[in-house]
Amino acid sequence: MKPALKFLAILGFYGLFLAGPLTARADVDDDGDHDRARDLYERGEIKGLSSILDLVHSAAPGDIVAVDFIRIADRWVYRFQIVVADGHRRIVDVDAGAGVLMRSGGGD
């Protein structure tokens, strides 16, 4: 084997070896969204997702493909990514505390 090819093969192997732990952590919830949301819900500070889904579906009927729990200014927000019937993605933000629609915008 040529030295350059051997070097590239070894480099590729080490790259895969080093990337392994990163891919293993991909499904770990590093930011604790679920725990934080559960704690806030149990204290009555936010509404549960089940009570908000009807509002989201009326704002943007389609398939919910992602939900993020974020902080915007002084509010906790559920951010929904929805694929609508025409195949485009829409973003719907709901104030988690008040249970009201904040924003419904386009995506890609």
mmCIF file with all atom_site columns, C-alpha atoms in Angstrom:
data_model
loop_
_atom_site.group_PDB
_atom_site.id
_atom_site.type_symbol
_atom_site.label_atom_id
_atom_site.label_alt_id
_atom_site.label_comp_id
_atom_site.label_asym_id
_atom_site.label_entity_id
_atom_site.label_seq_id
_atom_site.pdbx_PDB_ins_code
_atom_site.Cartn_x
_atom_site.Cartn_y
_atom_site.Cartn_z
_atom_site.occupancy
_atom_site.B_iso_or_equiv
_atom_site.pdbx_formal_charge
_atom_site.auth_seq_id
_atom_site.auth_comp_id
_atom_site.auth_asym_id
_atom_site.auth_atom_id
_atom_site.pdbx_PDB_model_num
ATOM 1   C CA . MET A 1 1   ? 0.000   0.000  0.000  1.00 0.00 ? 1   MET A CA 1
ATOM 2   C CA . LYS A 1 2   ? 1.280   3.441  -0.838 1.00 0.00 ? 2   LYS A CA 1
ATOM 3   C CA . PRO A 1 3   ? 2.376   5.515  2.178  1.00 0.00 ? 3   PRO A CA 1
ATOM 4   C CA . ALA A 1 4   ? -0.165  8.278  1.430  1.00 0.00 ? 4   ALA A CA 1
ATOM 5   C CA . LEU A 1 5   ? -3.074  5.815  1.255  1.00 0.00 ? 5   LEU A CA 1
ATOM 6   C CA . LYS A 1 6   ? -1.913  4.059  4.401  1.00 0.00 ? 6   LYS A CA 1
ATOM 7   C CA . PHE A 1 7   ? -1.735  7.416  6.200  1.00 0.00 ? 7   PHE A CA 1
ATOM 8   C CA . LEU A 1 8   ? -5.277  8.338  5.043  1.00 0.00 ? 8   LEU A CA 1
ATOM 9   C CA . ALA A 1 9   ? -6.628  4.947  6.120  1.00 0.00 ? 9   ALA A CA 1
ATOM 10  C CA . ILE A 1 10  ? -5.103  5.299  9.585  1.00 0.00 ? 10  ILE A CA 1
ATOM 11  C CA . LEU A 1 11  ? -6.323  8.874  9.849  1.00 0.00 ? 11  LEU A CA 1
ATOM 12  C CA . GLY A 1 12  ? -9.858  7.797  8.879  1.00 0.00 ? 12  GLY A CA 1
ATOM 13  C CA . PHE A 1 13  ? -9.821  4.991  11.445 1.00 0.00 ? 13  PHE A CA 1
ATOM 14  C CA . TYR A 1 14  ? -8.748  7.353  14.218 1.00 0.00 ? 14  TYR A CA 1
ATOM 15  C CA . GLY A 1 15  ? -11.385 9.856  13.130 1.00 0.00 ? 15  GLY A CA 1
ATOM 16  C CA . LEU A 1 16  ? -14.111 7.220  13.469 1.00 0.00 ? 16  LEU A CA 1
ATOM 17  C CA . PHE A 1 17  ? -12.667 6.059  16.771 1.00 0.00 ? 17  PHE A CA 1
ATOM 18  C CA . LEU A 1 18  ? -12.659 9.575  18.204 1.00 0.00 ? 18  LEU A CA 1
ATOM 19  C CA . ALA A 1 19  ? -16.106 10.447 16.831 1.00 0.00 ? 19  ALA A CA 1
ATOM 20  C CA . GLY A 1 20  ? -17.725 7.409  18.485 1.00 0.00 ? 20  GLY A CA 1
ATOM 21  C CA . PRO A 1 21  ? -18.325 9.026  21.879 1.00 0.00 ? 21  PRO A CA 1
ATOM 22  C CA . LEU A 1 22  ? -19.828 12.089 20.199 1.00 0.00 ? 22  LEU A CA 1
ATOM 23  C CA . THR A 1 23  ? -22.408 10.050 18.316 1.00 0.00 ? 23  THR A CA 1
ATOM 24  C CA . ALA A 1 24  ? -23.206 8.048  21.439 1.00 0.00 ? 24  ALA A CA 1
ATOM 25  C CA . ARG A 1 25  ? -24.101 11.289 23.239 1.00 0.00 ? 25  ARG A CA 1
ATOM 26  C CA . ALA A 1 26  ? -26.376 12.516 20.438 1.00 0.00 ? 26  ALA A CA 1
ATOM 27  C CA . ASP A 1 27  ? -29.474 11.066 22.101 1.00 0.00 ? 27  ASP A CA 1
ATOM 28  C CA . VAL A 1 28  ? -28.614 12.346 25.586 1.00 0.00 ? 28  VAL A CA 1
ATOM 29  C CA . ASP A 1 29  ? -30.667 15.348 26.740 1.00 0.00 ? 29  ASP A CA 1
ATOM 30  C CA . ASP A 1 30  ? -27.778 17.622 27.721 1.00 0.00 ? 30  ASP A CA 1
ATOM 31  C CA . ASP A 1 31  ? -29.840 20.682 28.519 1.00 0.00 ? 31  ASP A CA 1
ATOM 32  C CA . GLY A 1 32  ? -32.396 19.000 30.781 1.00 0.00 ? 32  GLY A CA 1
ATOM 33  C CA . ASP A 1 33  ? -35.462 20.322 28.931 1.00 0.00 ? 33  ASP A CA 1
ATOM 34  C CA . HIS A 1 34  ? -37.654 17.430 30.026 1.00 0.00 ? 34  HIS A CA 1
ATOM 35  C CA . ASP A 1 35  ? -36.721 17.672 33.682 1.00 0.00 ? 35  ASP A CA 1
ATOM 36  C CA . ARG A 1 36  ? -37.023 21.454 33.726 1.00 0.00 ? 36  ARG A CA 1
ATOM 37  C CA . ALA A 1 37  ? -40.436 21.373 32.022 1.00 0.00 ? 37  ALA A CA 1
ATOM 38  C CA . ARG A 1 38  ? -41.708 18.655 34.374 1.00 0.00 ? 38  ARG A CA 1
ATOM 39  C CA . ASP A 1 39  ? -40.596 20.640 37.436 1.00 0.00 ? 39  ASP A CA 1
ATOM 40  C CA . LEU A 1 40  ? -42.225 23.843 36.172 1.00 0.00 ? 40  LEU A CA 1
ATOM 41  C CA . TYR A 1 41  ? -45.420 21.955 35.297 1.00 0.00 ? 41  TYR A CA 1
ATOM 42  C CA . GLU A 1 42  ? -45.590 20.321 38.724 1.00 0.00 ? 42  GLU A CA 1
ATOM 43  C CA . ARG A 1 43  ? -45.240 23.761 40.357 1.00 0.00 ? 43  ARG A CA 1
ATOM 44  C CA . GLY A 1 44  ? -48.064 25.098 38.138 1.00 0.00 ? 44  GLY A CA 1
ATOM 45  C CA . GLU A 1 45  ? -45.828 27.601 36.329 1.00 0.00 ? 45  GLU A CA 1
ATOM 46  C CA . ILE A 1 46  ? -46.454 26.222 32.830 1.00 0.00 ? 46  ILE A CA 1
ATOM 47  C CA . LYS A 1 47  ? -49.202 24.364 30.997 1.00 0.00 ? 47  LYS A CA 1
ATOM 48  C CA . GLY A 1 48  ? -48.685 20.784 29.912 1.00 0.00 ? 48  GLY A CA 1
ATOM 49  C CA . LEU A 1 49  ? -48.184 19.915 26.258 1.00 0.00 ? 49  LEU A CA 1
ATOM 50  C CA . SER A 1 50  ? -51.492 18.055 26.133 1.00 0.00 ? 50  SER A CA 1
ATOM 51  C CA . SER A 1 51  ? -53.411 21.260 26.856 1.00 0.00 ? 51  SER A CA 1
ATOM 52  C CA . ILE A 1 52  ? -51.503 23.199 24.185 1.00 0.00 ? 52  ILE A CA 1
ATOM 53  C CA . LEU A 1 53  ? -51.639 20.786 21.246 1.00 0.00 ? 53  LEU A CA 1
ATOM 54  C CA . ASP A 1 54  ? -55.141 21.842 20.087 1.00 0.00 ? 54  ASP A CA 1
ATOM 55  C CA . LEU A 1 55  ? -53.978 25.451 19.891 1.00 0.00 ? 55  LEU A CA 1
ATOM 56  C CA . VAL A 1 56  ? -50.922 24.438 17.876 1.00 0.00 ? 56  VAL A CA 1
ATOM 57  C CA . HIS A 1 57  ? -52.916 22.277 15.455 1.00 0.00 ? 57  HIS A CA 1
ATOM 58  C CA . SER A 1 58  ? -55.401 25.097 14.855 1.00 0.00 ? 58  SER A CA 1
ATOM 59  C CA . ALA A 1 59  ? -52.569 27.562 14.135 1.00 0.00 ? 59  ALA A CA 1
ATOM 60  C CA . ALA A 1 60  ? -50.710 25.206 11.798 1.00 0.00 ? 60  ALA A CA 1
ATOM 61  C CA . PRO A 1 61  ? -52.393 21.911 10.892 1.00 0.00 ? 61  PRO A CA 1
ATOM 62  C CA . GLY A 1 62  ? -49.786 19.315 10.029 1.00 0.00 ? 62  GLY A CA 1
ATOM 63  C CA . ASP A 1 63  ? -47.265 16.939 11.536 1.00 0.00 ? 63  ASP A CA 1
ATOM 64  C CA . ILE A 1 64  ? -45.303 18.094 14.577 1.00 0.00 ? 64  ILE A CA 1
ATOM 65  C CA . VAL A 1 65  ? -41.710 17.043 13.931 1.00 0.00 ? 65  VAL A CA 1
ATOM 66  C CA . ALA A 1 66  ? -39.949 18.748 16.859 1.00 0.00 ? 66  ALA A CA 1
ATOM 67  C CA . VAL A 1 67  ? -40.721 20.526 20.113 1.00 0.00 ? 67  VAL A CA 1
ATOM 68  C CA . ASP A 1 68  ? -38.214 22.668 21.958 1.00 0.00 ? 68  ASP A CA 1
ATOM 69  C CA . PHE A 1 69  ? -38.615 24.182 25.402 1.00 0.00 ? 69  PHE A CA 1
ATOM 70  C CA . ILE A 1 70  ? -36.812 27.510 25.449 1.00 0.00 ? 70  ILE A CA 1
ATOM 71  C CA . ARG A 1 71  ? -36.602 30.722 27.412 1.00 0.00 ? 71  ARG A CA 1
ATOM 72  C CA . ILE A 1 72  ? -37.407 33.981 25.597 1.00 0.00 ? 72  ILE A CA 1
ATOM 73  C CA . ALA A 1 73  ? -36.974 37.069 27.764 1.00 0.00 ? 73  ALA A CA 1
ATOM 74  C CA . ASP A 1 74  ? -38.912 36.222 30.941 1.00 0.00 ? 74  ASP A CA 1
ATOM 75  C CA . ARG A 1 75  ? -41.149 33.536 29.405 1.00 0.00 ? 75  ARG A CA 1
ATOM 76  C CA . TRP A 1 76  ? -40.901 29.805 28.952 1.00 0.00 ? 76  TRP A CA 1
ATOM 77  C CA . VAL A 1 77  ? -41.856 28.919 25.394 1.00 0.00 ? 77  VAL A CA 1
ATOM 78  C CA . TYR A 1 78  ? -42.780 25.730 23.604 1.00 0.00 ? 78  TYR A CA 1
ATOM 79  C CA . ARG A 1 79  ? -41.417 26.021 20.059 1.00 0.00 ? 79  ARG A CA 1
ATOM 80  C CA . PHE A 1 80  ? -43.056 23.597 17.642 1.00 0.00 ? 80  PHE A CA 1
ATOM 81  C CA . GLN A 1 81  ? -41.709 22.729 14.212 1.00 0.00 ? 81  GLN A CA 1
ATOM 82  C CA . ILE A 1 82  ? -44.530 21.540 11.990 1.00 0.00 ? 82  ILE A CA 1
ATOM 83  C CA . VAL A 1 83  ? -44.527 20.164 8.470  1.00 0.00 ? 83  VAL A CA 1
ATOM 84  C CA . VAL A 1 84  ? -47.724 21.412 6.856  1.00 0.00 ? 84  VAL A CA 1
ATOM 85  C CA . ALA A 1 85  ? -49.669 19.808 3.990  1.00 0.00 ? 85  ALA A CA 1
ATOM 86  C CA . ASP A 1 86  ? -47.639 21.524 1.242  1.00 0.00 ? 86  ASP A CA 1
ATOM 87  C CA . GLY A 1 87  ? -44.426 20.103 2.723  1.00 0.00 ? 87  GLY A CA 1
ATOM 88  C CA . HIS A 1 88  ? -43.096 23.356 4.152  1.00 0.00 ? 88  HIS A CA 1
ATOM 89  C CA . ARG A 1 89  ? -41.963 23.708 7.740  1.00 0.00 ? 89  ARG A CA 1
ATOM 90  C CA . ARG A 1 90  ? -43.649 26.199 10.065 1.00 0.00 ? 90  ARG A CA 1
ATOM 91  C CA . ILE A 1 91  ? -42.595 27.398 13.488 1.00 0.00 ? 91  ILE A CA 1
ATOM 92  C CA . VAL A 1 92  ? -45.230 27.948 16.163 1.00 0.00 ? 92  VAL A CA 1
ATOM 93  C CA . ASP A 1 93  ? -44.278 29.486 19.519 1.00 0.00 ? 93  ASP A CA 1
ATOM 94  C CA . VAL A 1 94  ? -46.608 29.125 22.486 1.00 0.00 ? 94  VAL A CA 1
ATOM 95  C CA . ASP A 1 95  ? -46.197 30.875 25.836 1.00 0.00 ? 95  ASP A CA 1
ATOM 96  C CA . ALA A 1 96  ? -45.935 27.841 28.114 1.00 0.00 ? 96  ALA A CA 1
ATOM 97  C CA . GLY A 1 97  ? -47.134 29.748 31.181 1.00 0.00 ? 97  GLY A CA 1
ATOM 98  C CA . ALA A 1 98  ? -50.191 31.432 29.704 1.00 0.00 ? 98  ALA A CA 1
ATOM 99  C CA . GLY A 1 99  ? -50.937 28.779 27.097 1.00 0.00 ? 99  GLY A CA 1
ATOM 100 C CA . VAL A 1 100 ? -51.373 31.364 24.341 1.00 0.00 ? 100 VAL A CA 1
ATOM 101 C CA . LEU A 1 101 ? -49.977 31.591 20.833 1.00 0.00 ? 101 LEU A CA 1
ATOM 102 C CA . MET A 1 102 ? -47.011 33.951 20.588 1.00 0.00 ? 102 MET A CA 1
ATOM 103 C CA . ARG A 1 103 ? -45.909 33.503 16.990 1.00 0.00 ? 103 ARG A CA 1
ATOM 104 C CA . SER A 1 104 ? -46.721 31.398 14.021 1.00 0.00 ? 104 SER A CA 1
ATOM 105 C CA . GLY A 1 105 ? -44.221 31.860 11.265 1.00 0.00 ? 105 GLY A CA 1
ATOM 106 C CA . GLY A 1 106 ? -42.905 30.349 8.123  1.00 0.00 ? 106 GLY A CA 1
ATOM 107 C CA . GLY A 1 107 ? -39.924 28.151 7.885  1.00 0.00 ? 107 GLY A CA 1
ATOM 108 C CA . ASP A 1 108 ? -38.430 26.531 4.850  1.00 0.00 ? 108 ASP A CA 1
#
